């Protein structure tokens, strides 16, 4: 079964997603990923927009600072990127987001299949209690379901926390790579996100984005 894995955070940058698929430790990261059992790259990718927005909360073990989450109830639209992958790859990516060892991913396949069916039917399903185990289906593309995962709580129910600059820069590179936005538009978008707004000045975000895009 094929699905569109929809990323709204650092995995919008294809080189970053490649570490989840192929395994290893990305530059600047603090984690080594086991990779997917099927290490083939996504067969296609496409820029997409999701109704709602992203916010930053919790603490990333890979980057430090807040992690990106999707809240369909926030105003506006969230920049995202859809990758055409197998259900097994989608499940393996989700398992790695939850810091599970590789062997645990196999146990998720039956649950993931049922959760995908429920998400497609109802728009939302629960894969587990973890921060990236709430499955959301914002629709389909070319007859294939689009799926993303996020936290069970929305932005209004948590204490937002600023992300690490290196993480925010990776998201900026992903937006530029997938959507082709100019630095100014990316900076305006990111500066307004809960967790970034009030923690970084607009000028600081603009400088961060400019620096990130130089290394694209």
CSV table of N, CA, C and O in Angstrom, one decimal, residues 82-186:
chain,number,residue,atom,x,y,z
A,82,UNK,N,4.6,16.5,0.7
A,82,UNK,CA,4.1,15.1,0.7
A,82,UNK,C,5.1,14.3,-0.1
A,82,UNK,O,5.6,14.6,-1.2
A,83,UNK,N,5.4,13.1,0.5
A,83,UNK,CA,6.3,12.1,-0.1
A,83,UNK,C,5.5,10.8,-0.3
A,83,UNK,O,4.9,10.3,0.6
A,84,UNK,N,5.6,10.3,-1.5
A,84,UNK,CA,5.0,9.0,-1.8
A,84,UNK,C,5.8,7.9,-1.3
A,84,UNK,O,6.9,7.6,-1.9
A,85,UNK,N,5.4,7.2,-0.3
A,85,UNK,CA,6.1,6.1,0.3
A,85,UNK,C,5.2,4.9,0.6
A,85,UNK,O,4.0,5.0,0.4
A,86,UNK,N,5.8,3.8,0.9
A,86,UNK,CA,5.0,2.6,1.3
A,86,UNK,C,4.4,2.8,2.7
A,86,UNK,O,5.0,3.5,3.5
A,87,UNK,N,3.4,2.0,3.1
A,87,UNK,CA,2.9,2.1,4.4
A,87,UNK,C,3.9,1.6,5.4
A,87,UNK,O,4.1,2.2,6.5
A,88,UNK,N,4.8,0.6,5.0
A,88,UNK,CA,5.8,0.2,5.9
A,88,UNK,C,6.8,1.3,6.2
A,88,UNK,O,7.3,1.5,7.3
A,89,UNK,N,7.2,2.0,5.1
A,89,UNK,CA,8.1,3.1,5.3
A,89,UNK,C,7.5,4.2,6.2
A,89,UNK,O,8.2,4.8,7.1
A,90,UNK,N,6.2,4.5,6.0
A,90,UNK,CA,5.5,5.5,6.8
A,90,UNK,C,5.6,5.1,8.3
A,90,UNK,O,5.8,5.9,9.2
A,91,UNK,N,5.3,3.8,8.5
A,91,UNK,CA,5.3,3.3,9.9
A,91,UNK,C,6.7,3.3,10.5
A,91,UNK,O,6.8,3.7,11.7
A,92,UNK,N,7.7,3.0,9.7
A,92,UNK,CA,9.1,3.1,10.2
A,92,UNK,C,9.5,4.5,10.6
A,92,UNK,O,10.2,4.7,11.5
A,93,UNK,N,9.1,5.4,9.8
A,93,UNK,CA,9.4,6.8,10.1
A,93,UNK,C,8.7,7.2,11.4
A,93,UNK,O,9.3,7.9,12.2
A,94,UNK,N,7.4,6.9,11.5
A,94,UNK,CA,6.7,7.2,12.8
A,94,UNK,C,7.4,6.5,14.0
A,94,UNK,O,7.5,7.1,15.0
A,95,UNK,N,7.8,5.3,13.8
A,95,UNK,CA,8.5,4.6,14.9
A,95,UNK,C,9.8,5.3,15.3
A,95,UNK,O,10.1,5.5,16.5
A,96,UNK,N,10.5,5.8,14.4
A,96,UNK,CA,11.8,6.5,14.7
A,96,UNK,C,11.5,7.9,15.3
A,96,UNK,O,12.2,8.3,16.2
A,97,UNK,N,10.4,8.5,14.9
A,97,UNK,CA,10.0,9.7,15.6
A,97,UNK,C,9.7,9.5,17.1
A,97,UNK,O,9.9,10.4,17.9
A,98,UNK,N,9.3,8.3,17.4
A,98,UNK,CA,8.9,8.0,18.8
A,98,UNK,C,10.1,7.3,19.5
A,98,UNK,O,9.9,6.7,20.6
A,99,UNK,N,11.3,7.3,18.9
A,99,UNK,CA,12.5,6.7,19.6
A,99,UNK,C,12.3,5.2,19.8
A,99,UNK,O,12.9,4.7,20.8
A,100,UNK,N,11.6,4.5,19.0
A,100,UNK,CA,11.5,3.1,19.2
A,100,UNK,C,12.7,2.4,18.5
A,100,UNK,O,13.1,2.9,17.4
A,101,UNK,N,13.2,1.3,19.0
A,101,UNK,CA,14.2,0.5,18.3
A,101,UNK,C,13.6,-0.1,17.1
A,101,UNK,O,12.4,-0.3,17.0
A,102,UNK,N,14.4,-0.4,16.1
A,102,UNK,CA,13.9,-0.9,14.8
A,102,UNK,C,13.0,-2.0,14.9
A,102,UNK,O,12.0,-2.1,14.1
A,103,UNK,N,13.2,-3.0,15.8
A,103,UNK,CA,12.4,-4.2,15.8
A,103,UNK,C,11.0,-3.9,16.2
A,103,UNK,O,10.0,-4.6,15.9
A,104,UNK,N,10.7,-2.8,17.0
A,104,UNK,CA,9.4,-2.5,17.4
A,104,UNK,C,8.5,-2.0,16.2
A,104,UNK,O,7.3,-2.0,16.3
A,105,UNK,N,9.1,-1.6,15.1
A,105,UNK,CA,8.4,-1.0,14.0
A,105,UNK,C,7.5,-2.1,13.4
A,105,UNK,O,6.3,-1.8,13.0
A,106,UNK,N,7.9,-3.4,13.4
A,106,UNK,CA,7.1,-4.4,12.8
A,106,UNK,C,5.8,-4.6,13.5
A,106,UNK,O,4.8,-4.9,12.9
A,107,UNK,N,5.8,-4.4,14.8
A,107,UNK,CA,4.6,-4.5,15.6
A,107,UNK,C,3.6,-3.4,15.3
A,107,UNK,O,2.4,-3.6,15.6
A,108,UNK,N,4.0,-2.3,14.7
A,108,UNK,CA,3.1,-1.2,14.4
A,108,UNK,C,2.4,-1.4,13.1
A,108,UNK,O,1.4,-0.8,12.8
A,109,UNK,N,2.9,-2.3,12.2
A,109,UNK,CA,2.2,-2.4,10.9
A,109,UNK,C,0.7,-2.8,10.9
A,109,UNK,O,-0.1,-2.1,10.3
A,110,UNK,N,0.3,-3.8,11.7
A,110,UNK,CA,-1.1,-4.1,11.8
A,110,UNK,C,-1.9,-2.9,12.4
A,110,UNK,O,-3.0,-2.5,11.9
A,111,UNK,N,-1.3,-2.3,13.4
A,111,UNK,CA,-2.0,-1.2,14.1
A,111,UNK,C,-2.0,0.0,13.1
A,111,UNK,O,-3.0,0.8,13.0
A,112,UNK,N,-0.9,0.2,12.4
A,112,UNK,CA,-0.9,1.3,11.4
A,112,UNK,C,-1.9,1.2,10.3
A,112,UNK,O,-2.6,2.1,9.9
A,113,UNK,N,-2.0,0.0,9.8
A,113,UNK,CA,-3.0,-0.3,8.8
A,113,UNK,C,-4.4,0.1,9.2
A,113,UNK,O,-5.2,0.7,8.5
A,114,UNK,N,-4.8,-0.4,10.4
A,114,UNK,CA,-6.1,-0.1,11.0
A,114,UNK,C,-6.2,1.4,11.3
A,114,UNK,O,-7.3,2.0,11.0
A,115,UNK,N,-5.2,2.1,11.8
A,115,UNK,CA,-5.2,3.5,12.0
A,115,UNK,C,-5.4,4.3,10.7
A,115,UNK,O,-6.1,5.3,10.7
A,116,UNK,N,-4.7,3.9,9.7
A,116,UNK,CA,-4.8,4.6,8.4
A,116,UNK,C,-6.2,4.5,7.9
A,116,UNK,O,-6.8,5.5,7.4
A,117,UNK,N,-6.8,3.3,8.0
A,117,UNK,CA,-8.2,3.1,7.5
A,117,UNK,C,-9.1,4.0,8.3
A,117,UNK,O,-10.0,4.7,7.8
A,118,UNK,N,-8.9,4.1,9.7
A,118,UNK,CA,-9.7,5.0,10.5
A,118,UNK,C,-9.5,6.4,10.2
A,118,UNK,O,-10.5,7.2,10.1
A,119,UNK,N,-8.2,6.8,9.9
A,119,UNK,CA,-7.9,8.2,9.6
A,119,UNK,C,-8.5,8.6,8.3
A,119,UNK,O,-9.1,9.7,8.1
A,120,UNK,N,-8.5,7.7,7.3
A,120,UNK,CA,-9.1,8.0,6.0
A,120,UNK,C,-10.6,8.2,6.1
A,120,UNK,O,-11.2,9.1,5.5
A,121,UNK,N,-11.2,7.3,7.0
A,121,UNK,CA,-12.6,7.4,7.1
A,121,UNK,C,-13.1,8.6,7.9
A,121,UNK,O,-14.1,9.2,7.6
A,122,UNK,N,-12.3,8.9,9.0
A,122,UNK,CA,-12.8,9.9,10.0
A,122,UNK,C,-11.9,11.2,10.0
A,122,UNK,O,-12.3,12.1,10.7
A,123,UNK,N,-10.8,11.2,9.3
A,123,UNK,CA,-9.9,12.4,9.3
A,123,UNK,C,-8.9,12.3,10.4
A,123,UNK,O,-7.9,13.1,10.3
A,124,UNK,N,-9.1,11.5,11.3
A,124,UNK,CA,-8.2,11.4,12.5
A,124,UNK,C,-8.2,10.1,13.2
A,124,UNK,O,-9.3,9.4,13.2
A,125,UNK,N,-7.1,9.6,13.7
A,125,UNK,CA,-7.0,8.3,14.4
A,125,UNK,C,-5.9,8.3,15.3
A,125,UNK,O,-4.9,9.2,15.2
A,126,UNK,N,-5.9,7.4,16.3
A,126,UNK,CA,-4.8,7.3,17.3
A,126,UNK,C,-4.0,6.1,17.0
A,126,UNK,O,-4.5,5.0,17.1
A,127,UNK,N,-2.7,6.3,16.8
A,127,UNK,CA,-1.8,5.2,16.7
A,127,UNK,C,-1.2,4.8,18.0
A,127,UNK,O,-0.8,3.6,18.3
A,128,UNK,N,-1.2,5.7,19.0
A,128,UNK,CA,-0.7,5.5,20.3
A,128,UNK,C,-0.7,6.8,21.1
A,128,UNK,O,-1.2,7.8,20.6
A,129,UNK,N,-0.2,6.8,22.4
A,129,UNK,CA,-0.3,8.0,23.2
A,129,UNK,C,0.8,9.0,23.0
A,129,UNK,O,0.8,10.0,23.7
A,130,UNK,N,1.8,8.7,22.2
A,130,UNK,CA,3.0,9.5,22.1
A,130,UNK,C,2.8,10.8,21.4
A,130,UNK,O,1.7,11.0,20.8
A,131,UNK,N,3.8,11.6,21.4
A,131,UNK,CA,3.7,13.0,20.8
A,131,UNK,C,3.5,13.0,19.3
A,131,UNK,O,3.0,14.0,18.8
A,132,UNK,N,3.9,11.9,18.6
A,132,UNK,CA,3.7,11.9,17.2
A,132,UNK,C,2.9,10.7,16.8
A,132,UNK,O,3.1,10.1,15.7
A,133,UNK,N,1.9,10.3,17.6
A,133,UNK,CA,1.1,9.1,17.3
A,133,UNK,C,-0.4,9.4,17.1
A,133,UNK,O,-1.2,8.5,17.1
A,134,UNK,N,-0.7,10.7,16.9
A,134,UNK,CA,-2.0,11.0,16.4
A,134,UNK,C,-2.0,11.2,14.9
A,134,UNK,O,-1.2,12.1,14.4
A,135,UNK,N,-2.7,10.4,14.2
A,135,UNK,CA,-2.7,10.4,12.8
A,135,UNK,C,-3.8,11.2,12.2
A,135,UNK,O,-4.9,11.1,12.6
A,136,UNK,N,-3.4,12.1,11.2
A,136,UNK,CA,-4.4,13.0,10.6
A,136,UNK,C,-4.3,12.8,9.1
A,136,UNK,O,-3.2,12.7,8.5
A,137,UNK,N,-5.5,12.6,8.5
A,137,UNK,CA,-5.6,12.5,7.0
A,137,UNK,C,-6.3,13.7,6.5
A,137,UNK,O,-7.5,13.9,6.6
A,138,UNK,N,-5.5,14.7,5.9
A,138,UNK,CA,-6.2,15.9,5.4
A,138,UNK,C,-6.8,15.8,4.1
A,138,UNK,O,-7.3,16.8,3.5
A,139,UNK,N,-6.8,14.6,3.5
A,139,UNK,CA,-7.4,14.4,2.2
A,139,UNK,C,-6.6,13.4,1.4
A,139,UNK,O,-5.8,12.5,2.0
A,140,UNK,N,-6.7,13.4,0.1
A,140,UNK,CA,-6.0,12.5,-0.8
A,140,UNK,C,-5.4,13.2,-1.9
A,140,UNK,O,-5.8,14.4,-2.2
A,141,UNK,N,-4.4,12.6,-2.6
A,141,UNK,CA,-3.8,13.2,-3.8
A,141,UNK,C,-3.6,12.1,-4.8
A,141,UNK,O,-3.0,11.0,-4.5
A,142,UNK,N,-4.2,12.3,-6.0
A,142,UNK,CA,-4.1,11.2,-7.0
A,142,UNK,C,-4.7,9.9,-6.5
A,142,UNK,O,-4.2,8.8,-6.9
A,143,UNK,N,-5.7,10.0,-5.7
A,143,UNK,CA,-6.4,8.8,-5.2
A,143,UNK,C,-5.6,8.1,-4.0
A,143,UNK,O,-6.1,7.0,-3.6
A,144,UNK,N,-4.5,8.7,-3.6
A,144,UNK,CA,-3.7,8.1,-2.5
A,144,UNK,C,-3.9,8.9,-1.2
A,144,UNK,O,-3.8,10.1,-1.3
A,145,UNK,N,-4.2,8.3,-0.1
A,145,UNK,CA,-4.4,9.1,1.1
A,145,UNK,C,-3.1,9.8,1.6
A,145,UNK,O,-2.0,9.3,1.5
A,146,UNK,N,-3.3,11.1,2.0
A,146,UNK,CA,-2.3,11.9,2.6
A,146,UNK,C,-2.3,11.7,4.1
A,146,UNK,O,-3.4,11.9,4.7
A,147,UNK,N,-1.2,11.5,4.7
A,147,UNK,CA,-1.2,11.2,6.2
A,147,UNK,C,0.0,12.0,6.8
A,147,UNK,O,1.1,12.0,6.3
A,148,UNK,N,-0.3,12.5,8.0
A,148,UNK,CA,0.7,13.1,8.8
A,148,UNK,C,0.4,12.7,10.3
A,148,UNK,O,-0.6,12.2,10.6
A,149,UNK,N,1.4,12.9,11.1
A,149,UNK,CA,1.3,12.6,12.5
A,149,UNK,C,1.6,13.8,13.4
A,149,UNK,O,2.5,14.6,13.0
A,150,UNK,N,1.0,13.9,14.5
A,150,UNK,CA,1.2,15.1,15.4
A,150,UNK,C,0.9,14.7,16.8
A,150,UNK,O,0.6,13.5,17.1
A,151,UNK,N,0.9,15.6,17.7
A,151,UNK,CA,0.6,15.4,19.1
A,151,UNK,C,-0.9,15.3,19.3
A,151,UNK,O,-1.7,15.9,18.5
A,152,UNK,N,-1.4,14.7,20.4
A,152,UNK,CA,-2.8,14.6,20.6
A,152,UNK,C,-3.4,16.0,21.0
A,152,UNK,O,-4.6,16.2,20.8
A,153,UNK,N,-2.6,16.9,21.6
A,153,UNK,CA,-3.1,18.2,22.0
A,153,UNK,C,-2.8,19.2,21.0
A,153,UNK,O,-1.8,19.2,20.3
A,154,UNK,N,-3.7,20.2,20.9
A,154,UNK,CA,-3.5,21.3,20.0
A,154,UNK,C,-2.6,22.4,20.7
A,154,UNK,O,-2.3,22.3,21.9
A,155,UNK,N,-2.3,23.5,20.0
A,155,UNK,CA,-1.4,24.5,20.5
A,155,UNK,C,-2.0,25.2,21.8
A,155,UNK,O,-1.2,25.6,22.6
A,156,UNK,N,-3.3,25.3,21.8
A,156,UNK,CA,-3.9,26.0,23.0
A,156,UNK,C,-3.8,25.2,24.3
A,156,UNK,O,-4.0,25.8,25.4
A,157,UNK,N,-3.5,23.9,24.2
A,157,UNK,CA,-3.5,23.1,25.4
A,157,UNK,C,-2.1,22.8,25.9
A,157,UNK,O,-2.0,22.1,26.9
A,158,UNK,N,-1.1,23.4,25.3
A,158,UNK,CA,0.3,23.1,25.7
A,158,UNK,C,1.0,24.4,25.9
A,158,UNK,O,0.6,25.5,25.5
A,159,UNK,N,2.1,24.3,26.6
A,159,UNK,CA,3.0,25.4,26.7
A,159,UNK,C,4.0,25.4,25.6
A,159,UNK,O,4.8,24.5,25.4
A,160,UNK,N,3.9,26.4,24.7
A,160,UNK,CA,4.8,26.4,23.5
A,160,UNK,C,6.2,26.7,24.0
A,160,UNK,O,6.5,27.4,25.0
A,161,UNK,N,7.2,26.2,23.2
A,161,UNK,CA,8.6,26.4,23.5
A,161,UNK,C,9.4,26.7,22.2
A,161,UNK,O,9.1,26.1,21.2
A,162,UNK,N,10.3,27.7,22.3
A,162,UNK,CA,11.0,28.0,21.0
A,162,UNK,C,11.9,26.9,20.5
A,162,UNK,O,12.5,26.1,21.3
A,163,UNK,N,12.0,26.7,19.2
A,163,UNK,CA,12.8,25.6,18.7
A,163,UNK,C,14.3,26.1,18.7
A,163,UNK,O,14.6,27.3,18.8
A,164,UNK,N,15.2,25.1,18.5
A,164,UNK,CA,16.6,25.4,18.4
A,164,UNK,C,16.8,26.1,17.0
A,164,UNK,O,16.1,25.7,16.0
A,165,UNK,N,17.7,27.1,16.9
A,165,UNK,CA,17.9,27.8,15.6
A,165,UNK,C,18.3,26.8,14.5
A,165,UNK,O,17.8,27.0,13.4
A,166,UNK,N,19.1,25.8,14.8
A,166,UNK,CA,19.5,24.9,13.7
A,166,UNK,C,18.3,24.1,13.2
A,166,UNK,O,18.2,23.8,12.0
A,167,UNK,N,17.3,23.8,14.1
A,167,UNK,CA,16.1,23.1,13.7
A,167,UNK,C,15.2,24.0,12.8
A,167,UNK,O,14.7,23.6,11.8
A,168,UNK,N,15.1,25.3,13.3
A,168,UNK,CA,14.3,26.2,12.5
A,168,UNK,C,14.9,26.5,11.1
A,168,UNK,O,14.2,26.6,10.1
A,169,UNK,N,16.2,26.5,11.1
A,169,UNK,CA,16.9,26.6,9.8
A,169,UNK,C,16.7,25.5,8.9
A,169,UNK,O,16.5,25.6,7.7
A,170,UNK,N,16.6,24.3,9.4
A,170,UNK,CA,16.3,23.1,8.6
A,170,UNK,C,14.9,23.1,8.0
A,170,UNK,O,14.7,22.8,6.8
A,171,UNK,N,14.0,23.6,8.8
A,171,UNK,CA,12.6,23.8,8.3
A,171,UNK,C,12.6,24.8,7.2
A,171,UNK,O,11.9,24.6,6.2
A,172,UNK,N,13.3,25.9,7.4
A,172,UNK,CA,13.4,27.0,6.3
A,172,UNK,C,13.9,26.4,5.0
A,172,UNK,O,13.4,26.7,4.0
A,173,UNK,N,15.0,25.6,5.1
A,173,UNK,CA,15.5,24.9,3.9
A,173,UNK,C,14.5,24.0,3.3
A,173,UNK,O,14.4,24.0,2.0
A,174,UNK,N,13.8,23.3,4.1
A,174,UNK,CA,12.7,22.4,3.5
A,174,UNK,C,11.6,23.2,2.8
A,174,UNK,O,11.2,22.7,1.7
A,175,UNK,N,11.2,24.3,3.4
A,175,UNK,CA,10.2,25.1,2.7
A,175,UNK,C,10.7,25.7,1.4
A,175,UNK,O,10.0,25.7,0.4
A,176,UNK,N,11.9,26.2,1.4
A,176,UNK,CA,12.5,26.7,0.2
A,176,UNK,C,12.7,25.6,-0.9
A,176,UNK,O,12.3,25.9,-2.0
A,177,UNK,N,13.1,24.5,-0.5
A,177,UNK,CA,13.4,23.4,-1.4
A,177,UNK,C,12.1,22.9,-2.0
A,177,UNK,O,12.0,22.6,-3.2
A,178,UNK,N,11.0,22.8,-1.2
A,178,UNK,CA,9.8,22.2,-1.7
A,178,UNK,C,8.8,23.2,-2.3
A,178,UNK,O,8.2,22.9,-3.3
A,179,UNK,N,8.7,24.4,-1.7
A,179,UNK,CA,7.8,25.4,-2.2
A,179,UNK,C,8.4,26.5,-3.0
A,179,UNK,O,7.7,27.2,-3.7
A,180,UNK,N,9.7,26.6,-2.9
A,180,UNK,CA,10.4,27.7,-3.7
A,180,UNK,C,10.2,29.1,-3.2
A,180,UNK,O,10.4,30.0,-3.9
A,181,UNK,N,9.8,29.2,-1.9
A,181,UNK,CA,9.5,30.5,-1.3
A,181,UNK,C,10.8,31.2,-1.2
A,181,UNK,O,11.9,30.7,-0.9
A,182,UNK,N,10.8,32.6,-1.3
A,182,UNK,CA,11.9,33.4,-1.0
A,182,UNK,C,12.1,33.5,0.5
A,182,UNK,O,11.2,33.3,1.3
A,183,UNK,N,13.3,34.0,0.8
A,183,UNK,CA,13.7,34.1,2.3
A,183,UNK,C,12.7,34.9,3.1
A,183,UNK,O,12.4,34.6,4.2
A,184,UNK,N,12.3,36.1,2.5
A,184,UNK,CA,11.4,37.0,3.2
A,184,UNK,C,10.1,36.3,3.6
A,184,UNK,O,9.6,36.4,4.7
A,185,UNK,N,9.5,35.6,2.6
A,185,UNK,CA,8.2,34.9,2.8
A,185,UNK,C,8.4,33.8,3.9
A,185,UNK,O,7.5,33.6,4.8
A,186,UNK,N,9.5,33.0,3.8
A,186,UNK,CA,9.7,32.0,4.8
A,186,UNK,C,9.9,32.6,6.2
A,186,UNK,O,9.3,32.1,7.2
